[in-house]
Coordinates of C-alpha atoms and ligand atoms in Angstrom, one line a residue:
X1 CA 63.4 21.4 14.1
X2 CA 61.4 19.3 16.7
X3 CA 61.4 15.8 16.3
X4 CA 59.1 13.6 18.9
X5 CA 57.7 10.5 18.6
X6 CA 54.9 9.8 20.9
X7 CA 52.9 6.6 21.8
X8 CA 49.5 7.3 23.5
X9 CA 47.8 4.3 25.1
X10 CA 49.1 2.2 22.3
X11 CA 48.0 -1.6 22.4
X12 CA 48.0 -4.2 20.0
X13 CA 46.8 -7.9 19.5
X14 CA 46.4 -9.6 15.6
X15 CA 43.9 -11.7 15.1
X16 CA 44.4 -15.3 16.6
X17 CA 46.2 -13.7 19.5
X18 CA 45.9 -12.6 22.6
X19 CA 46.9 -8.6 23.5
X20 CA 50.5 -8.5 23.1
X21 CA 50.5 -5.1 25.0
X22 CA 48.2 -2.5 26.3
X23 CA 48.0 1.2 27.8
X24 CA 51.4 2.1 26.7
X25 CA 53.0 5.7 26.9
X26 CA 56.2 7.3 25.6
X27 CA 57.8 10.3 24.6
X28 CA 60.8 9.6 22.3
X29 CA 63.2 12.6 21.0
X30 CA 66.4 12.3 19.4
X31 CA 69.6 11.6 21.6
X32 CA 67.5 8.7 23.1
X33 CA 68.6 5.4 22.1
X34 CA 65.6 3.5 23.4
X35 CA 65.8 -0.2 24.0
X36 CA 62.2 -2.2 23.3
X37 CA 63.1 -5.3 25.9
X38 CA 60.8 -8.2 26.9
X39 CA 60.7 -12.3 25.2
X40 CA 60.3 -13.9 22.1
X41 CA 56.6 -13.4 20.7
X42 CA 56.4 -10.0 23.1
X43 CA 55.9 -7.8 20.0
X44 CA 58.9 -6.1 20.2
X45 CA 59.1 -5.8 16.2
X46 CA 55.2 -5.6 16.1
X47 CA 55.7 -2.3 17.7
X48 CA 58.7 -0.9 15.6
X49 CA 56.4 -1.4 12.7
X50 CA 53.8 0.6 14.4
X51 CA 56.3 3.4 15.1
X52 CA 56.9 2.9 11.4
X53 CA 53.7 3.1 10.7
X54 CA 53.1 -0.1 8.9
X55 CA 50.9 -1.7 11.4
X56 CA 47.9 0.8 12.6
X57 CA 47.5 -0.4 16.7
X58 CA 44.2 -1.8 17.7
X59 CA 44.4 1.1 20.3
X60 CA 46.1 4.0 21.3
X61 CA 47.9 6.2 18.7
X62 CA 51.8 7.1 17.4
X63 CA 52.2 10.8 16.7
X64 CA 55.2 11.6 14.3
X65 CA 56.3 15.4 14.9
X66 CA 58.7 16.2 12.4
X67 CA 59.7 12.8 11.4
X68 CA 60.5 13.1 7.6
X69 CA 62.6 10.1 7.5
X70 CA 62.3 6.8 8.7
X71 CA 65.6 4.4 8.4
X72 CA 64.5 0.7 9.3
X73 CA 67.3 -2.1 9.7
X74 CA 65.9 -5.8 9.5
X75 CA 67.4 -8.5 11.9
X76 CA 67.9 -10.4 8.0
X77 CA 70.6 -8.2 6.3
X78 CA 69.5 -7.9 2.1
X79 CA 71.6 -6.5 -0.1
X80 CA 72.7 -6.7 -4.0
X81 CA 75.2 -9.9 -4.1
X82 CA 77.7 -8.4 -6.6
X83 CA 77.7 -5.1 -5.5
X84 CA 80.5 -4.0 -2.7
X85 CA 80.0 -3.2 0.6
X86 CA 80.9 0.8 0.1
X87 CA 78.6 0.6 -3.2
X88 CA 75.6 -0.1 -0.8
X89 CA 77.0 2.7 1.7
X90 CA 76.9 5.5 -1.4
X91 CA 73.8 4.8 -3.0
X92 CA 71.3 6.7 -0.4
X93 CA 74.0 9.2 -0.1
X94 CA 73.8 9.4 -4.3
X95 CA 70.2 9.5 -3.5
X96 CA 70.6 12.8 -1.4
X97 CA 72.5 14.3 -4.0
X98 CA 76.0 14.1 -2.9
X99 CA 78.3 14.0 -5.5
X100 CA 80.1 10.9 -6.4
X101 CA 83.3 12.1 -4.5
X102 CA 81.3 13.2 -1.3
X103 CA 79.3 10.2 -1.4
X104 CA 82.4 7.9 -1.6
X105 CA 84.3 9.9 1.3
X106 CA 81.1 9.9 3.3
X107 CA 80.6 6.0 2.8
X108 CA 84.3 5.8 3.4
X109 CA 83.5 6.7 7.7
X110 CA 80.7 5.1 7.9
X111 CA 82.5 1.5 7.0
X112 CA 84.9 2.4 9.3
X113 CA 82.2 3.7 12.0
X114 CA 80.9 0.5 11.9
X115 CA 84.3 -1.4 11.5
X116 CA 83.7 -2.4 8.3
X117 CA 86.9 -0.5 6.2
X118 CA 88.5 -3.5 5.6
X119 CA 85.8 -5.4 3.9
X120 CA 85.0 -2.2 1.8
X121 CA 85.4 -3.4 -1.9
X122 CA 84.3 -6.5 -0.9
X123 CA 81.1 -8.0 -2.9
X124 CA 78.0 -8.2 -0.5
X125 CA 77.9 -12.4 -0.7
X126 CA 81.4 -12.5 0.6
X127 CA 80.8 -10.7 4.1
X128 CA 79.9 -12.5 7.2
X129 CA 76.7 -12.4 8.6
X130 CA 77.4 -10.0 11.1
X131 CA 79.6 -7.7 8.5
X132 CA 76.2 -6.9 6.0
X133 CA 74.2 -6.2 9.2
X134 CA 76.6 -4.1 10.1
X135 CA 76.9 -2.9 6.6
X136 CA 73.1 -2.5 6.6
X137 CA 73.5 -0.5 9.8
X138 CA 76.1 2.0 8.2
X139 CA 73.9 2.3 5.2
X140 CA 70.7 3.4 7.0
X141 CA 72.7 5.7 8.8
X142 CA 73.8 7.8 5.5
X143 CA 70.2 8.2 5.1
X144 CA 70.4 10.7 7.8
X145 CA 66.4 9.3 9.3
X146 CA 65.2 11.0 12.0
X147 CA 64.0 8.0 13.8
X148 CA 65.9 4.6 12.8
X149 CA 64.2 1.5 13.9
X150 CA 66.6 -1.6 14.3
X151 CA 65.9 -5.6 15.0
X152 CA 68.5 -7.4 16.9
X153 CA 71.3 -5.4 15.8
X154 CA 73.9 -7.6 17.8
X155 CA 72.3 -11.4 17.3
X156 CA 75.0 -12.0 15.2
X157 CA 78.1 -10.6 16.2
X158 CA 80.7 -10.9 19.0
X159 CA 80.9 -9.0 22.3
X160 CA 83.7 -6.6 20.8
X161 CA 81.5 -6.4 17.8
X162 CA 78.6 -5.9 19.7
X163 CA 79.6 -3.0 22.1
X164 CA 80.8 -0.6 19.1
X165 CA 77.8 -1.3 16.8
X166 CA 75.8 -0.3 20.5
X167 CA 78.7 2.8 20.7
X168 CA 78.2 4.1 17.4
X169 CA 74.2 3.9 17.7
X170 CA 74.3 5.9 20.7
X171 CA 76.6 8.2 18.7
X172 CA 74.2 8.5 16.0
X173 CA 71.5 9.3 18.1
X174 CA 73.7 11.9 19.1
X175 CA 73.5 13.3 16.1
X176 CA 70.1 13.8 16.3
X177 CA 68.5 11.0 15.3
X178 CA 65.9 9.2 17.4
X179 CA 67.2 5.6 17.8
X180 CA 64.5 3.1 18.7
X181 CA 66.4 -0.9 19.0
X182 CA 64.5 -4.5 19.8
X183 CA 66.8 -6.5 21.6
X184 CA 67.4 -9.4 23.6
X185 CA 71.1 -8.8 24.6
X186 CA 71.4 -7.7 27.8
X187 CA 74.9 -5.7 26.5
X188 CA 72.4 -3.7 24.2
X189 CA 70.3 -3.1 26.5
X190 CA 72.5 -1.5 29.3
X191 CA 73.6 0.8 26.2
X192 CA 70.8 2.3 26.0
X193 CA 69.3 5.4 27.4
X194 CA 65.6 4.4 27.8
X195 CA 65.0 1.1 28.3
X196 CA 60.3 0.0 26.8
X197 CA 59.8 -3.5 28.6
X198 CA 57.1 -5.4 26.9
X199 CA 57.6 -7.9 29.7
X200 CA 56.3 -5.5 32.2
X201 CA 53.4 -3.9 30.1
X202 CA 52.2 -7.3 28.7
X203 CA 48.7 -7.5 28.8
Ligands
ATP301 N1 51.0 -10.3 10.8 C1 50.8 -11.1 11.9 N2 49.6 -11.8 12.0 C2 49.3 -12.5 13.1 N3 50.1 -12.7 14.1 C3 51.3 -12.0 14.1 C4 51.7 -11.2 13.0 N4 52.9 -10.7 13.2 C5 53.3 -11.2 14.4 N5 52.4 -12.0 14.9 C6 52.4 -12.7 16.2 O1 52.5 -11.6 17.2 C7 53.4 -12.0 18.3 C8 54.4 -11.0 18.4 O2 55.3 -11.0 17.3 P1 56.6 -10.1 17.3 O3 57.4 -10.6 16.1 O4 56.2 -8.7 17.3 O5 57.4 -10.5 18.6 P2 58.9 -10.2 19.1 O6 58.9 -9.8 20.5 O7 59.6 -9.3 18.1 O8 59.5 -11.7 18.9 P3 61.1 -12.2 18.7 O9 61.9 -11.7 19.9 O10 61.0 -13.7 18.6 O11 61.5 -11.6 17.4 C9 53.9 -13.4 17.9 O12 53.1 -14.4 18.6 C10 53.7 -13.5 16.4 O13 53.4 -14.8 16.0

């Protein structure tokens, strides 16, 4: 099934402050990992929650073709504290109606997609910060979006860490999901396939 995301002359400014972009045009399909680039207070996660529809734009318009799911992965990782690691992993894939089994086997390769195999029976409070964003990472993922939206996936992590978190989203958006990631890391970045530079559409 087609799945395109499209911005048409989107801008946006809240009130108290000045546009944060204007007049800006994309076509997003899945197999694109598209980085949204540009400084700190450029509206980078302003516009991942108009792609997610939580903000309307003051102009301009998103058109969602045959997005049924949207995955969303804050730059804060929130989980249960008691719960483990592959508990949090299984419960969308419960949630899809996988049966226990399946759910555990498929939870099972995303830890480890995401390098996180050792750490699954852990409790949520004992991982690092960079393990439950990466845990948070591997759970959106089992919900199987169409378009995942992600803040600073790598703010947190090493440069090992970093380049197979940006590996395995570029892998996922193989899998046909349309990968959209605000970033400041330059690694990131250079990993993705599209690159949407607030700095260069500023108002
Ligand atoms: N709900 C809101 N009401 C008013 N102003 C807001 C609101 N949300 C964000 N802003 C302002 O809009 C600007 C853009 O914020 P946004 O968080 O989108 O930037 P960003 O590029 O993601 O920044 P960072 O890289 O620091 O995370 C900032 O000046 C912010 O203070």
């Amino acid at each position: 099934m087609l799945k395109t995301v499209r911005g048409i002359g989107l801008g946006h400014r809240f009130s108290g402050t000045a546009d944060l972009f204007t007049g800006l045009d994309f076509e997003l399909q899945p197999g694109q990992v598209v980085g949204l680039c540009g400084p700190s207070g450029s509206g980078k996660s302003t516009l991942l929650s108009i792609l997610a529809t939580w903000v309307v734009p003051s102009t301009g318009r998103v058109e969602r073709i045959g997005i049924a799911r949207t995955g969303w992965v804050f730059q804060n990782p929130f989980g249960v504290r008691g719960r483990t690691a592959i508990d949090h992993v299984c419960l969308p894939l419960l949630a899809r109606g996988l049966s226990r089994r399946a759910a555990l086997a498929r939870a099972g390769e995303a830890l480890e997609r995401f390098d996180l195999a050792r750490v699954a029976r852990q409790p949520f409070r004992e991982l690092s910060g960079g393990e439950a964003q990466r845990l948070m990472l591997a759970r959106a993922v089992c919900s199987a979006p169409d378009l995942l939206l992600v803040d600073e996936p790598t703010a947190q992590l090493d440069m090992a860490t970093a380049a197979t978190v940006n590996a395995t989203l570029g892998a996922v958006a193989q899998d046909g999901t349309i990968v959209v990631i605000a970033t400041h890391d330059p690694h990131t970045r250079a990993a993705c396939t599209d690159v949407i530079d607030l700095a260069t559409v500023a108002a």
